[in-house]
Coordinates of N, CA and C in Angstrom, one line a residue:
M2 N -184.2 37.3 -52.8 CA -183.7 36.2 -52.4 C -185.4 35.6 -52.5
V3 N -185.3 34.5 -53.6 CA -186.7 33.7 -54.1 C -186.2 32.6 -54.0
V4 N -186.9 31.7 -53.4 CA -186.7 30.2 -53.3 C -188.2 29.4 -54.1
P5 N -187.5 29.2 -55.1 CA -188.0 28.7 -56.5 C -189.1 26.9 -56.3
N6 N -189.7 26.8 -57.2 CA -190.5 25.7 -57.3 C -190.2 24.8 -56.0
L7 N -191.6 25.6 -55.2 CA -191.4 24.9 -54.6 C -192.9 24.5 -54.0
S8 N -193.8 22.9 -54.3 CA -194.8 22.0 -54.1 C -196.0 23.4 -53.3
L9 N -196.4 23.0 -53.9 CA -197.9 23.2 -53.3 C -199.1 22.7 -52.4
A10 N -199.3 22.2 -51.5 CA -200.0 21.1 -51.0 C -201.2 21.0 -50.3
D11 N -201.8 20.8 -49.7 CA -202.6 20.3 -48.3 C -202.9 19.2 -47.4
S12 N -203.2 19.4 -46.5 CA -202.7 17.5 -45.4 C -204.0 16.7 -45.8
G13 N -205.2 17.2 -46.7 CA -205.9 16.1 -47.2 C -206.9 15.7 -46.3
W14 N -207.7 15.0 -45.7 CA -208.5 15.1 -44.9 C -208.3 14.4 -43.7
G15 N -207.0 14.7 -43.4 CA -206.6 14.5 -41.9 C -205.9 12.8 -42.0
D16 N -205.8 12.0 -43.0 CA -205.0 10.8 -43.1 C -204.2 10.7 -42.9
G17 N -203.0 12.0 -42.8 CA -201.7 12.2 -43.5 C -201.4 12.0 -44.8
S18 N -202.8 12.0 -45.8 CA -202.5 11.9 -47.4 C -201.7 13.6 -48.0
V19 N -201.0 14.0 -49.0 CA -200.7 15.2 -49.0 C -201.5 15.3 -50.6
N20 N -202.2 16.4 -50.8 CA -203.0 16.7 -51.9 C -202.1 18.2 -52.9
H21 N -201.7 17.7 -54.2 CA -200.5 18.6 -54.6 C -201.8 19.3 -55.9
H22 N -201.8 21.0 -55.7 CA -202.7 21.8 -56.3 C -202.4 21.5 -57.5
E23 N -203.5 21.7 -58.4 CA -203.7 22.2 -59.6 C -204.3 23.4 -60.2
V24 N -204.0 23.7 -61.2 CA -205.1 24.6 -62.1 C -205.5 23.8 -63.1
L25 N -207.0 24.2 -63.3 CA -208.1 23.4 -64.0 C -208.4 24.5 -65.1
F26 N -208.9 24.2 -66.4 CA -209.6 25.3 -66.8 C -210.2 24.1 -68.3
D27 N -211.7 24.6 -68.5 CA -212.6 23.9 -69.2 C -212.7 24.5 -70.6
A28 N -211.9 24.0 -71.4 CA -211.8 24.6 -72.5 C -213.7 24.2 -73.2
N29 N -214.0 23.9 -73.3 CA -215.7 23.7 -73.2 C -216.6 23.6 -72.2
P30 N -216.7 24.9 -71.2 CA -217.3 24.5 -69.8 C -219.0 24.5 -70.4
N31 N -219.5 24.2 -71.2 CA -220.8 24.3 -71.1 C -221.4 22.6 -71.7
A32 N -220.1 21.5 -72.2 CA -221.0 20.6 -72.5 C -220.7 19.9 -71.4
L33 N -222.0 19.0 -71.7 CA -222.2 17.9 -70.6 C -221.1 17.0 -70.3
V34 N -220.7 16.6 -70.7 CA -219.1 15.6 -71.1 C -218.3 16.5 -71.7
F35 N -216.8 15.8 -71.9 CA -216.1 15.9 -72.7 C -215.9 17.3 -73.0
K36 N -215.8 18.1 -71.6 CA -215.8 20.1 -71.2 C -213.9 19.8 -71.8
N37 N -213.5 19.2 -72.4 CA -211.7 19.0 -73.1 C -211.0 20.2 -71.9
R38 N -211.1 19.3 -70.6 CA -210.2 19.8 -69.1 C -208.7 20.1 -69.1
L39 N -208.3 20.7 -68.8 CA -206.9 20.9 -69.2 C -206.3 20.7 -67.7
R40 N -205.0 20.2 -67.1 CA -204.9 20.3 -65.7 C -203.0 20.6 -65.4
F41 N -202.9 21.8 -65.1 CA -201.2 22.0 -64.5 C -201.7 21.5 -63.8
A42 N -199.9 21.5 -63.0 CA -199.7 21.6 -61.8 C -199.0 22.4 -61.3
V43 N -199.3 23.0 -59.9 CA -198.7 24.4 -59.2 C -197.4 24.6 -58.6
T44 N -196.9 25.2 -59.2 CA -195.5 25.2 -57.9 C -195.5 26.8 -57.3
A45 N -195.0 27.1 -56.6 CA -195.0 28.1 -55.8 C -193.3 28.5 -55.4
H46 N -193.4 29.7 -55.7 CA -191.4 30.9 -55.6 C -191.8 31.3 -54.1
V47 N -191.3 31.4 -52.8 CA -192.0 32.5 -52.5 C -190.3 33.2 -51.6
C48 N -190.5 34.7 -51.6 CA -189.2 35.8 -51.4 C -188.9 35.5 -49.8
C49 N -188.2 35.1 -49.6 CA -187.3 35.1 -48.5 C -187.3 36.6 -47.6
N50 N -187.5 38.0 -48.0 CA -187.5 39.1 -47.3 C -188.4 39.5 -47.5
C51 N -189.8 39.2 -48.0 CA -191.0 40.0 -47.7 C -192.1 38.7 -47.6
G52 N -191.9 37.6 -47.9 CA -192.6 36.7 -47.7 C -193.6 36.6 -48.4
H53 N -194.0 37.4 -49.8 CA -194.7 37.0 -51.2 C -194.2 35.5 -51.9
V54 N -195.8 35.3 -51.8 CA -196.1 33.6 -53.0 C -196.4 34.2 -54.4
E55 N -195.4 33.4 -54.9 CA -196.2 33.5 -56.8 C -196.3 32.2 -57.1
L56 N -197.4 32.0 -57.6 CA -197.6 30.3 -57.8 C -197.9 30.5 -59.6
T57 N -197.0 29.5 -60.0 CA -196.5 29.3 -61.4 C -197.2 28.3 -62.0
I58 N -197.1 27.8 -63.1 CA -197.7 26.7 -64.1 C -196.4 26.5 -64.9
P59 N -195.9 25.4 -65.2 CA -194.9 25.2 -66.6 C -195.3 26.2 -67.5
K60 N -194.1 26.9 -68.3 CA -193.8 27.7 -69.1 C -193.5 26.9 -70.5
T61 N -194.0 27.5 -71.4 CA -193.8 26.9 -73.0 C -194.2 27.6 -73.3
G62 N -193.6 27.6 -74.7 CA -193.9 28.3 -75.8 C -195.6 28.2 -76.3
P63 N -196.4 29.4 -77.2 CA -197.7 29.1 -77.8 C -197.4 28.1 -79.2
E64 N -196.5 27.7 -79.3 CA -196.7 26.2 -79.9 C -196.8 25.2 -79.3
D65 N -196.5 25.0 -78.3 CA -196.5 24.0 -77.4 C -198.1 24.1 -77.3
T66 N -199.0 22.5 -77.7 CA -200.4 22.7 -77.8 C -200.3 22.1 -76.6
Y67 N -199.5 21.3 -76.2 CA -199.7 20.0 -75.1 C -199.7 20.4 -73.7
S68 N -198.8 20.8 -73.4 CA -198.6 21.2 -72.4 C -198.5 22.6 -72.0
G69 N -198.0 22.9 -70.3 CA -198.2 24.0 -69.6 C -198.6 25.7 -70.5
T70 N -198.2 26.7 -70.0 CA -199.0 27.7 -70.6 C -199.0 27.9 -72.1
G71 N -198.8 27.4 -73.2 CA -198.8 27.2 -74.4 C -200.2 26.4 -74.6
A72 N -200.4 25.4 -73.9 CA -201.3 25.0 -74.3 C -202.6 25.7 -73.2
L73 N -202.8 26.0 -72.4 CA -203.8 27.2 -71.6 C -204.1 28.0 -72.2
W74 N -202.8 29.0 -73.0 CA -203.9 29.6 -73.9 C -203.8 29.4 -75.2
N75 N -204.0 28.6 -75.8 CA -204.4 28.2 -77.1 C -206.3 27.6 -76.4
A76 N -205.8 27.3 -75.9 CA -207.5 26.9 -75.2 C -208.3 27.7 -75.1
F77 N -207.6 28.7 -74.2 CA -208.5 29.9 -73.6 C -209.2 30.7 -75.2
Q78 N -208.2 30.8 -75.8 CA -208.6 31.5 -77.0 C -209.4 30.8 -78.3
S79 N -209.5 29.1 -78.2 CA -210.6 28.7 -79.0 C -211.5 28.3 -78.0
A80 N -211.6 29.0 -76.4 CA -212.7 28.8 -76.1 C -213.8 30.1 -76.2
K81 N -212.4 31.8 -76.4 CA -213.4 33.0 -76.6 C -214.4 32.9 -78.1
Q82 N -213.7 32.0 -78.8 CA -214.7 32.1 -79.9 C -216.0 31.7 -80.4

């Protein structure tokens, strides 16, 4: 029994606001500017039997260079070179 696609949020700075979490990846981390930062919204899936929590980002194919896991994988491979 897994409840999918729950938002992962924190309560902000105590002002009642909600901040949604993201995974960040800098494809060019050594650059002073223009680090080519990619942002991906994080979604939580929770098992109601054991309480296990799994975090995911939107899944796409490797050919999708603009969003989700495809963009993350392509940027990671480019940064290694």
